Amino acid sequence: MEVDTCPSPAAEPAPAEAEAFDFKGYMLRKAAAVNSALDEAVPLVHPERFYEAMRYSLLAGGKRVRPVLCLAACEVSGGRDACAMPAAVAVEMIHTMSLIHDDLPIMDDDDFRRGRPSCHRAFDDPVALLAGDALTFLAFGHLADPASYPADGSVPPDRIVRAVSELARCAGAGGLVLGQMADMEATGLGNHFSLDQLEFIHLHKTAALLEASVVIGAIVGGASDHQIEQLRNYGRCIGLLFQVVDDILDVTKSSEELGKTAGKDSASDKTTYPKLLGLEKSREFAEELLKDSKEQLAGFDPVKAAPLLHLANYIADRQK
Amino acid sequence: MEVDTCPSPAAEPAPAEAEAFDFKGYMLRKAAAVNSALDEAVPLVHPERFYEAMRYSLLAGGKRVRPVLCLAACEVSGGRDACAMPAAVAVEMIHTMSLIHDDLPIMDDDDFRRGRPSCHRAFDDPVALLAGDALTFLAFGHLADPASYPADGSVPPDRIVRAVSELARCAGAGGLVLGQMADMEATGLGNHFSLDQLEFIHLHKTAALLEASVVIGAIVGGASDHQIEQLRNYGRCIGLLFQVVDDILDVTKSSEELGKTAGKDSASDKTTYPKLLGLEKSREFAEELLKDSKEQLAGFDPVKAAPLLHLANYIADRQK
């Protein structure tokens, strides 16, 4: 991760940015479209308990940051929402699957997720395991189903193949799952591991799927290779930013404000940015990442890039 | 499942078949090629324990029936091995992943697999869960990576998209995982569920991935839609046959002969074909399925179809 050595003084959006673009309205509209596509992608059929478990976790709310990033990256690349919706659905399914498996007693053993019982608590362990597995297959099935795309051929098969390949890499042994494994091995080492190791974990566990969301959106939207690489850098910056902000919030906010257990990271032996860098330097690092992410958008049409720019601000400024 | 009402008198291959084709040599050659491709597809990189777990389960031997079916279906459709090897690797990865997750304590809780400790016993539960997840992503990554295929463009992107879609459907909530879920729900009902329900479970839990192996091989090999449907029927017949033979062997063979616990199905409440139909009728059903599967091959070049025909015999006649 290349980081700009000159931190930007403010993570707040400039007034002009905020006025020109109704970010809240944009997020609400896109999240509603994503929720509707997710609802349609997993109908409640036989055996009901199995599909209920998938729907319980998939339709539990959440900010839908990944699918909205996917739609926004498609837009900035010249594509329409309809082209990126299968990919948006796929990344949210993979994200949900990772949460379900992560919460299992043999992993993090978390009883709550998004303010209600986690999947294995609401159903049981085997159902949660299989619901997670099924969501992975559904994700790839949806991404590779020609019926998911506009019939006008605006997303040709070579783009779909590339999107499948990207999702598999970022979610699997080169990304998310690798990060989970590295995190598991590192937990318990306390402060004995370095900033490089921490960045390795977060770049894989958190940033990889955010990066994939952006890159896949760009691919299906028809971005050039150069544009895809710029958007990949953007995705990697906001991915790491997402985690740094998470670590900061865990220290500075109460459980009530977060809607989940605060101070969990510091109470456990988990290494975090504030632990390694201190709170002030962690905040500076977050500002650098925000600035870097925005720089990647410089070559794009500013109107079309507005959602991605505001998504970066949103990830930096979120309070939970 | 449509079943011929006139059972064929013998499941043994006719002498002419056996003479014309060196099936044993064919299986050894193809399995060796598959093992080498699997070895290459999962290198032992950092973090070693994670990759070791994947390799431990993936390279544990086994008959490689699914990947060989994939190669043979590609061949009968006019393709070369090199075109189908990524798909062959992918189906074996998915098969292995399903075994790893199935053996977990929260599922079947099996301590042994292929004559040695199962993945979670050799490593631990979290590593086994993540190794299974990673194999799923690796499977799709390998299937959709252009670098996996011959550079001459003999497997165009539209075939790859169709193969991804087929694998996702047959492995997921429309196939394997659905079958595992239905099996889990049904176990404990004893004889209280019908032949139709048993067939539903086996068509999904066992037959779906065998069907996918054949169909994906046919797709990448360039089969016509009509040929794909014939080969799908063949795959479904041998898939169900595989399970019926498994059920029969569980009753008739000792643990020593099987290399796994015999009589496990009858000792548990698991419904099997011999329990529902009796041993004699189960054998007749197996013969019908073998005959049906061979009929699907009638329209293909007999020389190129020989491996599939002998694979059907092999599945019918296997003694463990």
XYZ file of C-alpha atoms in Angstrom:
640
model
C 0.000 0.000 0.000
C 1.572 3.231 -1.140
C 0.633 6.073 1.186
C 0.958 9.772 0.510
C 3.393 11.293 3.004
C 1.546 14.600 3.155
C -1.743 14.116 5.042
C -4.696 16.168 3.920
C -5.798 18.578 6.677
C -9.491 17.646 6.685
C -11.499 14.494 6.027
C -14.733 16.508 5.852
C -16.178 16.982 2.352
C -15.661 20.500 1.007
C -18.947 22.502 1.042
C -19.055 22.574 -2.776
C -18.963 18.748 -2.916
C -21.759 18.422 -0.392
C -24.009 20.920 -2.140
C -23.556 19.547 -5.624
C -24.596 16.015 -4.854
C -27.420 14.613 -2.750
C -25.422 11.737 -1.272
C -28.050 10.663 1.255
C -30.710 10.443 -1.433
C -28.307 8.560 -3.696
C -27.518 5.979 -0.983
C -31.185 5.493 -0.129
C -32.188 5.012 -3.773
C -29.350 2.593 -4.550
C -29.720 0.603 -1.320
C -33.441 0.204 -2.028
C -32.701 -1.108 -5.532
C -30.081 -3.504 -4.138
C -32.463 -4.752 -1.437
C -35.096 -5.428 -4.025
C -32.629 -7.341 -6.244
C -31.422 -9.390 -3.259
C -34.991 -10.201 -2.288
C -35.678 -11.447 -5.802
C -32.419 -13.418 -6.027
C -33.254 -15.620 -3.010
C -36.935 -16.570 -3.094
C -38.465 -18.441 -0.160
C -38.804 -21.941 -1.642
C -38.453 -25.517 -0.358
C -36.799 -26.339 2.031
C -38.075 -23.143 3.651
C -35.857 -23.235 6.755
C -32.752 -23.227 4.576
C -33.893 -20.337 2.392
C -35.203 -18.507 5.455
C -31.702 -18.663 6.952
C -30.172 -17.199 3.799
C -32.786 -14.466 3.600
C -32.534 -13.764 7.349
C -28.863 -12.850 6.995
C -28.921 -11.387 3.503
C -31.917 -9.112 4.032
C -30.959 -8.004 7.571
C -30.293 -4.458 6.504
C -26.786 -3.126 6.655
C -25.500 -0.137 4.739
C -24.984 -2.002 1.430
C -21.666 -0.184 0.966
C -20.210 -2.938 -1.249
C -23.067 -3.217 -3.747
C -23.439 0.575 -3.946
C -19.680 0.848 -4.644
C -20.176 -1.689 -7.409
C -23.018 0.296 -8.985
C -21.114 3.581 -8.639
C -17.965 2.118 -10.233
C -20.048 0.833 -13.150
C -21.577 4.293 -13.576
C -18.215 6.090 -13.613
C -17.077 3.578 -16.254
C -19.978 4.398 -18.524
C -22.288 1.502 -17.632
C -25.859 1.435 -16.362
C -27.101 0.113 -12.993
C -28.765 -2.829 -14.744
C -25.340 -3.984 -15.963
C -23.820 -4.005 -12.477
C -26.756 -5.245 -10.397
C -25.841 -8.970 -10.721
C -22.319 -8.127 -9.535
C -23.705 -5.933 -6.734
C -25.899 -8.803 -5.577
C -22.941 -11.216 -5.787
C -20.589 -9.128 -3.618
C -23.270 -8.648 -0.960
C -23.909 -12.417 -0.923
C -20.198 -13.112 -0.438
C -20.001 -10.464 2.300
C -22.996 -12.014 4.071
C -21.557 -15.509 3.724
C -18.313 -14.376 5.341
C -20.245 -12.869 8.271
C -22.298 -16.049 8.773
C -19.220 -18.297 8.795
C -17.226 -15.818 10.908
C -19.936 -15.735 13.593
C -20.012 -19.551 13.985
C -18.947 -20.923 17.402
C -15.899 -22.573 15.799
C -14.796 -19.127 14.558
C -15.503 -15.864 16.426
C -18.537 -17.251 18.290
C -20.604 -14.087 17.951
C -24.217 -14.292 19.106
C -25.313 -11.006 17.579
C -25.024 -9.400 14.183
C -26.646 -6.194 13.010
C -28.513 -5.913 16.312
C -30.192 -9.320 16.287
C -29.216 -12.976 16.806
C -26.586 -14.159 14.333
C -27.615 -16.804 11.803
C -26.503 -19.842 13.815
C -28.318 -18.509 16.884
C -31.538 -17.820 14.997
C -31.345 -21.231 13.243
C -28.548 -23.666 14.137
C -24.896 -24.325 13.303
C -25.376 -26.754 10.383
C -28.008 -24.559 8.752
C -25.735 -21.512 9.122
C -22.787 -23.381 7.615
C -24.844 -24.572 4.642
C -26.599 -21.222 4.182
C -23.157 -19.627 3.914
C -21.993 -22.206 1.397
C -25.173 -21.803 -0.620
C -24.796 -17.998 -0.710
C -21.321 -18.416 -2.210
C -22.676 -20.589 -5.002
C -25.662 -18.300 -5.509
C -23.277 -15.365 -5.875
C -21.342 -16.984 -8.703
C -24.519 -18.375 -10.235
C -26.091 -14.938 -10.301
C -22.945 -13.283 -11.663
C -22.656 -15.848 -14.476
C -26.318 -16.181 -15.405
C -26.987 -14.464 -18.756
C -30.574 -13.910 -17.587
C -29.240 -11.574 -14.868
C -28.068 -9.054 -17.496
C -29.817 -6.686 -19.917
C -30.785 -8.586 -23.072
C -29.086 -6.023 -25.326
C -25.684 -7.690 -24.874
C -24.224 -4.640 -23.142
C -22.271 -6.960 -20.845
C -20.437 -9.418 -23.135
C -19.233 -12.827 -21.827
C -15.542 -11.839 -21.618
C -16.423 -9.152 -19.068
C -18.452 -11.651 -17.049
C -15.548 -14.135 -17.035
C -13.215 -11.398 -15.833
C -15.681 -10.397 -13.105
C -16.010 -14.009 -11.900
C -12.242 -14.352 -11.818
C -11.846 -11.101 -9.860
C -14.521 -12.022 -7.307
C -13.014 -15.490 -6.795
C -9.542 -14.050 -6.257
C -10.551 -11.232 -3.899
C -12.882 -13.417 -1.849
C -10.738 -16.522 -1.625
C -7.224 -17.627 -0.781
C -5.841 -14.406 -2.303
C -8.162 -12.126 -0.353
C -10.932 -12.337 2.233
C -10.465 -15.956 3.350
C -6.689 -15.521 3.461
C -7.226 -12.438 5.664
C -9.519 -14.386 8.015
C -6.882 -17.104 8.289
C -4.054 -14.620 8.905
C -6.188 -12.747 11.452
C -6.914 -15.984 13.296
C -3.245 -16.901 13.396
C -2.213 -13.404 14.541
C -4.843 -12.924 17.296
C -3.126 -13.594 20.586
C 0.186 -12.098 19.485
C -0.856 -8.734 20.966
C 1.578 -5.977 20.093
C 4.168 -8.442 18.906
C 3.292 -8.049 15.285
C 4.162 -5.213 13.019
C 2.246 -2.562 11.126
C 3.070 -4.448 7.908
C 1.445 -7.598 9.268
C -1.616 -5.647 10.410
C -1.904 -4.036 6.982
C -1.578 -7.472 5.343
C -4.518 -8.765 7.383
C -6.754 -5.775 6.725
C -5.872 -5.461 3.051
C -7.062 -9.049 2.704
C -9.814 -9.454 5.276
C -11.591 -6.143 4.723
C -10.162 -4.267 1.771
C -10.124 -7.135 -0.760
C -13.902 -7.427 -1.054
C -14.369 -3.645 -1.164
C -11.706 -3.556 -3.886
C -13.489 -6.383 -5.719
C -16.809 -4.519 -5.487
C -15.311 -1.492 -7.211
C -13.270 -3.442 -9.765
C -16.117 -5.751 -10.775
C -18.413 -2.769 -11.237
C -15.758 -1.163 -13.443
C -15.295 -4.361 -15.476
C -18.974 -4.878 -16.258
C -19.352 -1.144 -16.938
C -16.701 -1.337 -19.661
C -13.782 0.535 -18.027
C -10.401 0.456 -19.788
C -7.536 -1.478 -18.171
C -6.016 1.805 -17.018
C -9.299 2.934 -15.476
C -9.720 -0.447 -13.795
C -6.308 -0.053 -12.147
C -7.142 3.471 -10.944
C -10.407 2.243 -9.509
C -8.623 -0.750 -7.966
C -6.300 1.669 -6.135
C -9.309 3.698 -5.047
C -10.968 0.497 -3.771
C -7.857 -0.576 -1.891
C -7.519 2.835 -0.210
C -11.129 3.014 0.927
C -10.933 -0.658 1.950
C -8.066 -0.012 4.313
C -9.691 3.268 5.367
C -12.836 1.321 6.293
C -10.814 -0.824 8.697
C -8.784 2.018 10.207
C -12.028 3.900 10.935
C -13.501 0.714 12.444
C -10.514 0.430 14.774
C -10.786 4.100 15.779
C -14.535 3.844 16.452
C -13.962 0.780 18.631
C -11.800 2.954 20.917
C -13.777 6.200 20.831
C -17.437 5.155 20.778
C -19.734 3.427 23.254
C -21.437 0.129 22.462
C -24.766 1.936 22.353
C -23.553 4.316 19.670
C -22.035 1.500 17.604
C -24.931 -0.946 17.923
C -22.360 -3.628 18.713
C -19.924 -4.375 21.537
C -17.410 -1.490 21.744
C -13.881 -1.941 23.040
C -14.045 -5.577 21.938
C -10.777 -5.291 20.030
C -8.850 -3.699 22.865
C -10.335 -6.077 25.443
C -9.152 -8.993 23.322
C -5.573 -9.419 22.199
C -6.491 -8.121 18.750
C -3.929 -5.774 17.255
C -5.455 -2.543 15.925
C -4.192 0.677 14.378
C -4.753 2.754 17.555
C -2.798 0.137 19.534
C 0.141 0.223 17.153
C 0.104 3.890 16.079
C -1.852 5.671 18.799
C -5.180 7.406 18.161
C -3.776 10.628 16.669
C -1.560 8.915 14.117
C -4.368 6.518 13.233
C -6.552 9.513 12.411
C -3.792 11.001 10.275
C -3.409 7.720 8.450
C -7.160 7.681 7.762
C -6.908 11.169 6.290
C -4.035 10.147 4.031
C -6.008 7.167 2.758
C -9.026 9.382 2.048
C -6.868 11.836 0.125
C -5.189 9.028 -1.826
C -8.506 7.457 -2.719
C -9.821 10.765 -4.103
C -6.699 11.314 -6.176
C -7.451 8.113 -8.065
C -10.713 9.665 -9.273
C -9.049 12.744 -10.787
C -9.102 11.451 -14.369
C -12.840 10.637 -14.416
C -15.844 12.788 -15.313
C -16.441 14.677 -12.002
C -20.216 14.371 -12.233
C -20.098 10.614 -12.761
C -17.351 10.236 -10.135
C -19.328 12.157 -7.487
C -20.867 9.015 -5.914
C -17.453 7.366 -5.459
C -15.990 10.570 -4.028
C -18.824 10.888 -1.548
C -18.661 7.185 -0.696
C -15.019 7.737 0.315
C -16.055 10.678 2.531
C -18.848 8.577 3.978
C -16.478 5.732 4.878
C -14.066 8.222 6.485
C -16.714 10.148 8.427
C -19.098 7.413 9.534
C -19.788 7.364 13.246
C -20.640 3.635 13.440
C -35.804 -39.399 -13.062
C -37.225 -41.487 -15.869
C -36.443 -45.155 -15.381
C -36.643 -47.907 -18.010
C -39.148 -50.544 -16.875
C -37.213 -53.401 -18.454
C -34.048 -53.989 -16.420
C -30.978 -55.100 -18.320
C -29.955 -58.624 -17.289
C -26.288 -57.880 -16.563
C -24.335 -54.907 -15.255
C -21.036 -56.527 -16.304
C -19.423 -55.055 -19.410
C -19.806 -57.242 -22.486
C -16.487 -58.916 -23.397
C -16.221 -56.883 -26.604
C -16.405 -53.615 -24.622
C -13.738 -54.744 -22.198
C -11.368 -55.883 -24.923
C -11.697 -52.830 -27.119
C -10.786 -50.339 -24.434
C -8.121 -50.382 -21.734
C -10.247 -48.778 -19.038
C -7.784 -49.333 -16.189
C -4.974 -47.709 -18.158
C -7.291 -44.844 -19.124
C -8.280 -44.178 -15.502
C -4.670 -44.285 -14.304
C -3.488 -41.893 -17.009
C -6.308 -39.411 -16.494
C -6.164 -39.545 -12.685
C -2.411 -38.861 -12.836
C -2.983 -35.847 -15.084
C -5.717 -34.575 -12.747
C -3.522 -35.052 -9.661
C -0.745 -33.113 -11.298
C -3.113 -30.260 -12.240
C -4.543 -30.177 -8.685
C -1.033 -30.095 -7.230
C -0.165 -27.129 -9.424
C -3.454 -25.320 -8.722
C -2.831 -25.159 -4.938
C 0.828 -24.378 -4.296
C 2.171 -24.471 -0.726
C 2.518 -20.754 -0.020
C 2.054 -18.471 3.005
C 0.257 -19.055 5.359
C 1.491 -22.652 5.032
C -0.897 -24.238 7.527
C -3.869 -22.996 5.533
C -2.563 -24.216 2.182
C -1.400 -27.460 3.789
C -4.977 -28.092 4.928
C -6.315 -27.539 1.406
C -3.641 -29.758 -0.105
C -4.099 -32.404 2.606
C -7.719 -32.905 1.597
C -7.441 -32.206 -2.106
C -4.449 -34.452 -2.760
C -5.585 -37.279 -0.479
C -6.118 -39.649 -3.359
C -9.619 -40.792 -4.163
C -10.740 -42.186 -7.457
C -11.085 -38.824 -9.234
C -14.344 -40.013 -10.793
C -15.708 -36.475 -11.195
C -12.719 -34.913 -12.976
C -12.283 -37.969 -15.206
C -15.987 -37.756 -16.138
C -15.380 -34.126 -17.019
C -12.428 -34.958 -19.270
C -14.300 -37.855 -20.901
C -17.370 -35.698 -21.588
C -15.152 -33.054 -23.185
C -13.558 -35.737 -25.373
C -16.879 -37.150 -26.575
C -17.916 -33.585 -27.452
C -14.882 -33.064 -29.646
C -12.657 -31.183 -27.163
C -9.172 -31.903 -25.874
C -8.125 -32.652 -22.277
C -6.428 -29.262 -22.016
C -9.803 -27.574 -22.588
C -11.509 -29.471 -19.766
C -8.723 -29.627 -17.178
C -9.679 -26.311 -15.452
C -13.236 -27.621 -15.130
C -11.975 -31.024 -13.942
C -9.905 -29.297 -11.251
C -12.887 -27.128 -10.271
C -15.323 -30.026 -9.764
C -12.786 -31.939 -7.644
C -12.216 -28.826 -5.516
C -15.954 -28.457 -4.934
C -16.272 -32.169 -4.130
C -13.397 -31.899 -1.622
C -14.869 -28.773 -0.068
C -18.187 -30.548 0.457
C -16.403 -33.454 2.187
C -14.426 -31.119 4.477
C -17.536 -29.199 5.566
C -19.601 -32.410 5.824
C -17.059 -34.000 8.182
C -17.066 -31.041 10.617
C -18.341 -31.761 14.157
C -21.314 -29.435 13.554
C -22.301 -31.615 10.558
C -21.636 -35.397 10.341
C -18.738 -35.290 12.838
C -16.603 -37.800 10.930
C -13.077 -38.319 12.213
C -11.851 -40.219 9.191
C -11.911 -39.688 5.456
C -10.150 -41.733 2.795
C -8.469 -43.834 5.490
C -6.865 -40.987 7.454
C -7.934 -38.221 9.853
C -10.430 -35.829 8.304
C -9.308 -32.245 7.717
C -10.593 -30.795 10.988
C -8.931 -33.649 12.931
C -5.588 -33.229 11.161
C -5.754 -29.428 11.564
C -8.622 -27.836 13.494
C -12.226 -26.755 12.961
C -11.624 -23.121 11.898
C -8.872 -24.115 9.473
C -11.103 -26.809 7.977
C -14.003 -24.373 7.584
C -11.800 -21.769 5.888
C -9.964 -24.341 3.756
C -13.353 -25.484 2.455
C -14.426 -21.906 1.725
C -11.115 -21.184 -0.006
C -11.437 -24.288 -2.198
C -14.827 -23.067 -3.399
C -13.357 -19.727 -4.467
C -10.307 -21.403 -5.989
C -12.608 -23.627 -8.035
C -14.417 -20.679 -9.605
C -11.182 -18.738 -9.939
C -9.550 -21.590 -11.801
C -12.585 -22.160 -14.009
C -12.771 -18.469 -14.966
C -9.052 -17.742 -15.346
C -8.190 -17.323 -19.039
C -4.648 -18.496 -18.177
C -6.088 -21.917 -17.289
C -7.067 -22.546 -20.911
C -5.156 -23.212 -24.153
C -4.055 -19.909 -25.654
C -5.597 -20.768 -29.042
C -9.034 -19.591 -27.926
C -10.532 -23.060 -28.265
C -12.656 -22.365 -25.173
C -14.402 -19.016 -25.840
C -15.721 -16.876 -22.930
C -19.382 -17.754 -23.523
C -18.616 -21.426 -22.819
C -16.757 -20.472 -19.638
C -19.685 -18.357 -18.432
C -22.048 -21.273 -19.076
C -19.708 -23.653 -17.204
C -19.516 -21.308 -14.185
C -23.286 -20.994 -14.158
C -23.741 -24.796 -14.340
C -21.236 -25.470 -11.544
C -22.811 -22.832 -9.311
C -26.282 -24.286 -9.869
C -25.365 -27.954 -9.381
C -23.184 -27.297 -6.332
C -25.403 -24.791 -4.559
C -28.957 -24.295 -3.445
C -30.205 -26.102 -6.569
C -27.971 -29.137 -6.067
C -25.348 -30.416 -3.646
C -25.932 -28.008 -0.739
C -29.704 -28.379 -1.102
C -29.234 -32.171 -0.947
C -27.134 -31.881 2.225
C -29.826 -29.725 3.788
C -32.636 -32.088 2.770
C -30.612 -35.096 3.979
C -30.036 -33.437 7.349
C -33.732 -32.651 7.730
C -34.748 -36.177 6.689
C -32.297 -38.142 8.861
C -34.182 -39.387 11.863
C -37.418 -39.984 9.961
C -36.406 -43.635 9.409
C -38.728 -45.409 7.019
C -41.283 -42.640 7.229
C -40.203 -40.996 4.047
C -40.863 -42.103 0.547
C -38.809 -43.294 -2.385
C -39.488 -39.942 -4.054
C -37.997 -38.077 -1.112
C -34.969 -40.381 -1.057
C -34.471 -39.824 -4.771
C -34.772 -36.058 -4.254
C -31.965 -36.150 -1.690
C -29.654 -38.312 -3.765
C -30.319 -36.525 -7.043
C -29.172 -33.357 -5.287
C -26.581 -34.479 -2.759
C -24.714 -36.959 -4.950
C -25.937 -36.875 -8.529
C -25.887 -33.106 -9.045
C -22.101 -32.745 -8.914
C -21.562 -35.844 -11.069
C -24.079 -34.383 -13.532
C -22.237 -31.044 -13.406
C -18.908 -32.761 -14.052
C -20.260 -34.332 -17.237
C -22.178 -31.262 -18.402
C -19.321 -28.816 -17.810
C -16.953 -31.089 -19.706
C -19.453 -31.163 -22.566
C -19.862 -27.369 -22.534
C -16.150 -26.556 -22.691
C -15.683 -29.311 -25.285
C -18.171 -27.621 -27.585
C -21.153 -30.030 -27.439
C -24.428 -28.922 -29.035
C -27.412 -28.166 -26.772
C -28.937 -31.515 -27.730
C -25.722 -33.352 -26.874
C -25.460 -31.472 -23.585
C -28.953 -32.650 -22.651
C -28.127 -36.273 -23.537
C -24.953 -36.091 -21.464
C -26.883 -34.424 -18.631
C -29.261 -37.400 -18.576
C -26.278 -39.751 -18.624
C -24.728 -37.825 -15.705
C -27.955 -37.892 -13.720
C -28.343 -41.677 -14.238
C -24.796 -42.513 -13.177
C -25.108 -40.025 -10.313
C -28.101 -41.810 -8.877
C -26.480 -45.163 -9.715
C -23.423 -44.101 -7.683
C -25.595 -43.606 -4.611
C -27.675 -46.773 -5.038
C -24.449 -48.797 -5.301
C -23.114 -47.013 -2.194
C -26.237 -47.997 -0.271
C -25.945 -51.620 -1.450
C -22.259 -51.841 -0.537
C -22.999 -50.488 2.937
C -25.250 -53.519 3.514
C -23.214 -56.214 1.768
C -19.573 -55.378 2.510
C -17.450 -55.375 5.659
C -15.746 -52.217 6.945
C -12.386 -53.721 6.004
C -13.428 -54.181 2.403
C -14.885 -50.663 2.174
C -12.030 -48.874 3.970
C -14.693 -47.047 5.976
C -17.318 -47.940 8.574
C -19.766 -50.422 6.990
C -23.372 -50.707 8.092
C -23.241 -47.068 9.211
C -26.367 -46.192 7.275
C -28.446 -49.072 8.645
C -27.160 -48.524 12.188
C -28.260 -44.896 11.989
C -31.779 -43.840 11.080
C -30.656 -43.017 7.552
C -33.071 -44.110 4.855
C -31.396 -46.081 2.054
C -32.507 -47.885 -1.096
C -32.098 -51.386 0.447
C -34.209 -50.261 3.426
C -37.005 -48.972 1.218
C -36.832 -51.424 -1.688
C -34.997 -54.457 -0.296
C -31.627 -55.611 -1.616
C -32.884 -57.419 -4.715
C -34.985 -54.559 -6.025
C -32.163 -52.112 -5.263
C -29.889 -54.182 -7.484
C -32.507 -54.222 -10.237
C -32.824 -50.454 -9.960
C -29.040 -50.109 -10.304
C -29.155 -52.214 -13.458
C -31.917 -50.062 -14.918
C -29.940 -46.920 -14.237
C -26.837 -48.401 -15.873
C -28.842 -49.364 -18.953
C -30.454 -45.918 -19.117
C -27.120 -44.158 -18.815
C -25.672 -46.174 -21.715
C -28.678 -45.440 -23.918
C -27.869 -41.741 -23.687
C -24.530 -42.412 -25.355
C -26.054 -44.107 -28.404
C -25.828 -41.068 -30.673
C -22.111 -40.411 -30.040
C -19.023 -41.757 -31.812
C -18.571 -45.173 -30.094
C -14.786 -44.842 -29.884
C -14.947 -41.409 -28.246
C -17.850 -42.524 -26.026
C -15.990 -45.605 -24.774
C -14.592 -43.883 -21.632
C -18.056 -42.712 -20.535
C -19.543 -46.137 -21.198
C -16.835 -47.817 -19.147
C -17.114 -45.212 -16.414
C -20.794 -46.168 -16.082
C -19.821 -49.856 -15.803
C -17.176 -48.956 -13.270
C -19.625 -47.044 -11.080
C -22.074 -49.959 -11.261
C -19.510 -52.689 -10.544
C -17.246 -51.052 -7.987
C -16.755 -53.073 -4.829
C -15.953 -50.115 -2.573
